[in-house]
Amino acid sequence: MSEKQNTLEFSITTSREYWEEKTYEEIKKATYVNPLYDPGFKAFLGEEQALKSFLNGALHLSKEHQIKSVTIKNIEINIVFPTTKTFRLDIRATTADGRCVDVEMQKAKPAHFIERVLLQHSAFLLQSKYEQDKDFLDNFPENPTDAERKERDDRFYKIPPTIAIWVCDFHVENQVGYRGSWTVKNERGLPVTDKIEYIMYDLTQFSIPKDKIRTDEERWLYLLKTAGTSDNLPDFDDRVIANAIKRLLVKTASEKLLREQAKNMVMTEEELDYLASLKVRAHDEGLAEGEANERAKNAARDKKIAEYLRSLGVSEDSVAKALSIK
C-alpha cells in the first residue's frame, strides 16, 4: 500500500463557495473519499452489513452472541428545552436484540467534548425510550388484563440498552490505548447500570500495521485511519469490507457525495468561531501581561491555533495562511 501526502486546502475565510469548489477539485484527485469526515463516514459505515460487522467487532461479541441484523434510523432528534434543541447523529440504529446504537465520527476536538458526549447521549437515550414505549403502546389493547396493566406499569421507567461509539481523530483525555469502554460507576467501581455504555476510539493511538491485524474491530479502524491517504486499501478477503471500500472510491462516487464531502471539509462557522476565540483570548492575555511578554504570548497563541488546525487535517500551507491573518 502506498501512502501520499494529504495536501487539501481548507477555508480560513467566509468565501465558502470558493473554498468548497477548491476542495472538491482536490478530492477528485484522491483515490478514496476520506471517511474521517461525516459524508465519507456515513457512506462507509452507514449500510446495514457494514454497520453490523463494525458493531460486532466494536462490542467484542462472541460468535453465538453476534448481532444478526440492524435497522438504520432517522438521525435527527429534537429535545424540548426552553426552546427546541436539535441533535443530528451520524449513524443511529437498533439491533435485532433491542440495543440502540449511536456511532459518531469526530474529526476535531470541540470545547467541552465529554460534556457534549453526555448531552448528546441523554437526548439519544430519551429518543430511544420514546420509540420503545411508542411501539409497545401502539399495540396495547383497549381493554387490558391485569397482567397487561402490570407490564405497562413495569415499563414506565425501563430504558433500552444504549451504546454510544465515538471514533475520534484526536487524543481522548484520560484514556490509555486506542479503545476505551466507559460507563457510570459508583465509588467501588461498580456500574450504576449495564444499559448505558460509551466506547471511545482514539485513532491517534491506533498503530497496528496491516500484517498484524487480526479482528474485525482492527480492520475497520485501520481502514478509517488510512483511507484518506491511501492509494490501495486492503479488503482483508471480506466481501462486506470490499463493498464498503467501493463506496469510498472517488472515481465511482456520486456527485452528491463528493459535493457534500467538500462542503464538510471547509471550516464551519463553529470552527471559525473557535479559532477566533483562541485568537481573541490569546490577544487579551498578551495585553494583560504587558508589552514585554507580547511576542511570547503571540507565539503561544500561534502554536495553539496551529495545533488545532492540524488536528483538522489542514495542510501546512493553510496553517501558515491562518497564522498570517491579523
mmCIF file of N, CA, C and O in Angstrom, residues 8-23 262-269 271-272 275 309 312 314-315 318-319 321-322 325:
data_model
loop_
_atom_site.group_PDB
_atom_site.id
_atom_site.type_symbol
_atom_site.label_atom_id
_atom_site.label_comp_id
_atom_site.label_asym_id
_atom_site.label_seq_id
_atom_site.Cartn_x
_atom_site.Cartn_y
_atom_site.Cartn_z
ATOM 1 N N LEU A 8 -4.837 18.784 0.892
ATOM 2 C CA LEU A 8 -6.085 19.503 0.721
ATOM 3 C C LEU A 8 -6.020 20.870 1.387
ATOM 4 O O LEU A 8 -5.491 21.023 2.489
ATOM 5 N N GLU A 9 -6.583 21.874 0.709
ATOM 6 C CA GLU A 9 -6.641 23.220 1.258
ATOM 7 C C GLU A 9 -7.970 23.408 1.983
ATOM 8 O O GLU A 9 -8.992 22.852 1.602
ATOM 9 N N PHE A 10 -7.961 24.219 3.026
ATOM 10 C CA PHE A 10 -9.172 24.463 3.800
ATOM 11 C C PHE A 10 -9.416 25.959 3.930
ATOM 12 O O PHE A 10 -8.488 26.755 3.969
ATOM 13 N N SER A 11 -10.688 26.324 4.031
ATOM 14 C CA SER A 11 -11.052 27.732 4.075
ATOM 15 C C SER A 11 -10.750 28.357 5.426
ATOM 16 O O SER A 11 -11.065 27.801 6.461
ATOM 17 N N ILE A 12 -10.140 29.517 5.414
ATOM 18 C CA ILE A 12 -9.998 30.329 6.620
ATOM 19 C C ILE A 12 -10.687 31.673 6.330
ATOM 20 O O ILE A 12 -10.365 32.693 6.912
ATOM 21 N N THR A 13 -11.604 31.685 5.408
ATOM 22 C CA THR A 13 -12.305 32.907 5.035
ATOM 23 C C THR A 13 -13.797 32.631 5.051
ATOM 24 O O THR A 13 -14.239 31.514 5.272
ATOM 25 N N THR A 14 -14.587 33.671 4.811
ATOM 26 C CA THR A 14 -16.029 33.496 4.748
ATOM 27 C C THR A 14 -16.499 33.201 3.326
ATOM 28 O O THR A 14 -17.684 33.050 3.098
ATOM 29 N N SER A 15 -15.590 33.144 2.365
ATOM 30 C CA SER A 15 -15.948 32.839 0.984
ATOM 31 C C SER A 15 -16.039 31.335 0.814
ATOM 32 O O SER A 15 -15.183 30.687 0.200
ATOM 33 N N ARG A 16 -17.096 30.754 1.350
ATOM 34 C CA ARG A 16 -17.227 29.297 1.385
ATOM 35 C C ARG A 16 -17.320 28.697 -0.013
ATOM 36 O O ARG A 16 -16.783 27.615 -0.269
ATOM 37 N N GLU A 17 -18.027 29.363 -0.927
ATOM 38 C CA GLU A 17 -18.222 28.791 -2.254
ATOM 39 C C GLU A 17 -16.881 28.549 -2.948
ATOM 40 O O GLU A 17 -16.667 27.500 -3.555
ATOM 41 N N TYR A 18 -15.981 29.527 -2.844
ATOM 42 C CA TYR A 18 -14.672 29.392 -3.477
ATOM 43 C C TYR A 18 -13.913 28.201 -2.904
ATOM 44 O O TYR A 18 -13.363 27.374 -3.650
ATOM 45 N N TRP A 19 -13.884 28.099 -1.563
ATOM 46 C CA TRP A 19 -13.103 27.050 -0.935
ATOM 47 C C TRP A 19 -13.754 25.680 -1.089
ATOM 48 O O TRP A 19 -13.065 24.660 -1.170
ATOM 49 N N GLU A 20 -15.073 25.634 -1.133
ATOM 50 C CA GLU A 20 -15.737 24.359 -1.378
ATOM 51 C C GLU A 20 -15.391 23.826 -2.766
ATOM 52 O O GLU A 20 -15.142 22.627 -2.942
ATOM 53 N N GLU A 21 -15.380 24.715 -3.753
ATOM 54 C CA GLU A 21 -15.030 24.292 -5.115
ATOM 55 C C GLU A 21 -13.571 23.844 -5.175
ATOM 56 O O GLU A 21 -13.255 22.832 -5.817
ATOM 57 N N LYS A 22 -12.709 24.566 -4.512
ATOM 58 C CA LYS A 22 -11.283 24.203 -4.489
ATOM 59 C C LYS A 22 -11.082 22.855 -3.814
ATOM 60 O O LYS A 22 -10.311 22.003 -4.293
ATOM 61 N N THR A 23 -11.767 22.645 -2.716
ATOM 62 C CA THR A 23 -11.664 21.371 -2.002
ATOM 63 C C THR A 23 -12.245 20.240 -2.826
ATOM 64 O O THR A 23 -11.698 19.125 -2.863
ATOM 65 N N ALA A 262 -16.886 17.900 0.188
ATOM 66 C CA ALA A 262 -16.167 19.173 0.061
ATOM 67 C C ALA A 262 -16.742 20.219 1.006
ATOM 68 O O ALA A 262 -16.008 20.948 1.674
ATOM 69 N N LYS A 263 -18.054 20.277 1.081
ATOM 70 C CA LYS A 263 -18.706 21.246 1.966
ATOM 71 C C LYS A 263 -18.346 20.979 3.422
ATOM 72 O O LYS A 263 -18.101 21.900 4.199
ATOM 73 N N ASN A 264 -18.270 19.706 3.797
ATOM 74 C CA ASN A 264 -17.970 19.349 5.171
ATOM 75 C C ASN A 264 -16.522 19.642 5.532
ATOM 76 O O ASN A 264 -16.208 19.950 6.679
ATOM 77 N N MET A 265 -15.617 19.566 4.553
ATOM 78 C CA MET A 265 -14.194 19.745 4.835
ATOM 79 C C MET A 265 -13.783 21.204 4.938
ATOM 80 O O MET A 265 -12.734 21.524 5.493
ATOM 81 N N VAL A 266 -14.599 22.107 4.395
ATOM 82 C CA VAL A 266 -14.327 23.525 4.571
ATOM 83 C C VAL A 266 -14.719 23.904 5.992
ATOM 84 O O VAL A 266 -15.734 23.453 6.512
ATOM 85 N N MET A 267 -13.919 24.728 6.610
ATOM 86 C CA MET A 267 -14.158 25.055 8.010
ATOM 87 C C MET A 267 -15.542 25.635 8.225
ATOM 88 O O MET A 267 -15.992 26.522 7.507
ATOM 89 N N THR A 268 -16.242 25.100 9.233
ATOM 90 C CA THR A 268 -17.595 25.544 9.541
ATOM 91 C C THR A 268 -17.555 26.849 10.336
ATOM 92 O O THR A 268 -16.520 27.263 10.862
ATOM 93 N N GLU A 269 -18.723 27.476 10.447
ATOM 94 C CA GLU A 269 -18.830 28.692 11.258
ATOM 95 C C GLU A 269 -18.455 28.401 12.707
ATOM 96 O O GLU A 269 -17.822 29.222 13.375
ATOM 97 N N GLU A 271 -16.284 26.189 13.774
ATOM 98 C CA GLU A 271 -14.830 26.084 13.854
ATOM 99 C C GLU A 271 -14.171 27.450 13.724
ATOM 100 O O GLU A 271 -13.189 27.744 14.404
ATOM 101 N N LEU A 272 -14.713 28.300 12.858
ATOM 102 C CA LEU A 272 -14.184 29.650 12.728
ATOM 103 C C LEU A 272 -14.389 30.451 14.010
ATOM 104 O O LEU A 272 -13.532 31.236 14.409
ATOM 105 N N LEU A 275 -11.747 29.280 16.402
ATOM 106 C CA LEU A 275 -10.466 29.857 16.000
ATOM 107 C C LEU A 275 -10.383 31.318 16.438
ATOM 108 O O LEU A 275 -9.375 31.768 16.987
ATOM 109 N N LEU A 309 -5.624 23.528 13.998
ATOM 110 C CA LEU A 309 -5.823 23.354 12.561
ATOM 111 C C LEU A 309 -5.249 22.029 12.079
ATOM 112 O O LEU A 309 -5.862 21.341 11.255
ATOM 113 N N LEU A 312 -7.449 19.140 12.492
ATOM 114 C CA LEU A 312 -8.498 19.032 11.484
ATOM 115 C C LEU A 312 -7.985 18.424 10.185
ATOM 116 O O LEU A 312 -8.758 18.144 9.278
ATOM 117 N N VAL A 314 -5.667 20.105 8.348
ATOM 118 C CA VAL A 314 -5.351 21.243 7.481
ATOM 119 C C VAL A 314 -3.888 21.183 7.047
ATOM 120 O O VAL A 314 -3.001 20.861 7.840
ATOM 121 N N SER A 315 -3.638 21.484 5.790
ATOM 122 C CA SER A 315 -2.275 21.437 5.262
ATOM 123 C C SER A 315 -1.427 22.536 5.885
ATOM 124 O O SER A 315 -1.931 23.539 6.396
ATOM 125 N N SER A 318 -2.044 26.011 4.534
ATOM 126 C CA SER A 318 -3.232 26.679 5.076
ATOM 127 C C SER A 318 -3.016 27.136 6.513
ATOM 128 O O SER A 318 -3.545 28.137 6.950
ATOM 129 N N VAL A 319 -2.229 26.340 7.285
ATOM 130 C CA VAL A 319 -1.887 26.763 8.653
ATOM 131 C C VAL A 319 -1.134 28.090 8.606
ATOM 132 O O VAL A 319 -1.424 29.021 9.366
ATOM 133 N N LYS A 321 -1.284 30.339 6.292
ATOM 134 C CA LYS A 321 -2.203 31.407 5.900
ATOM 135 C C LYS A 321 -3.028 31.854 7.086
ATOM 136 O O LYS A 321 -3.276 33.056 7.270
ATOM 137 N N ALA A 322 -3.503 30.918 7.898
ATOM 138 C CA ALA A 322 -4.311 31.259 9.050
ATOM 139 C C ALA A 322 -3.538 32.125 10.042
ATOM 140 O O ALA A 322 -4.039 33.102 10.595
ATOM 141 N N ILE A 325 -3.220 35.894 9.296
ATOM 142 C CA ILE A 325 -4.385 36.768 9.408
ATOM 143 C C ILE A 325 -4.325 37.509 10.739
ATOM 144 O O ILE A 325 -4.171 36.916 11.795
#
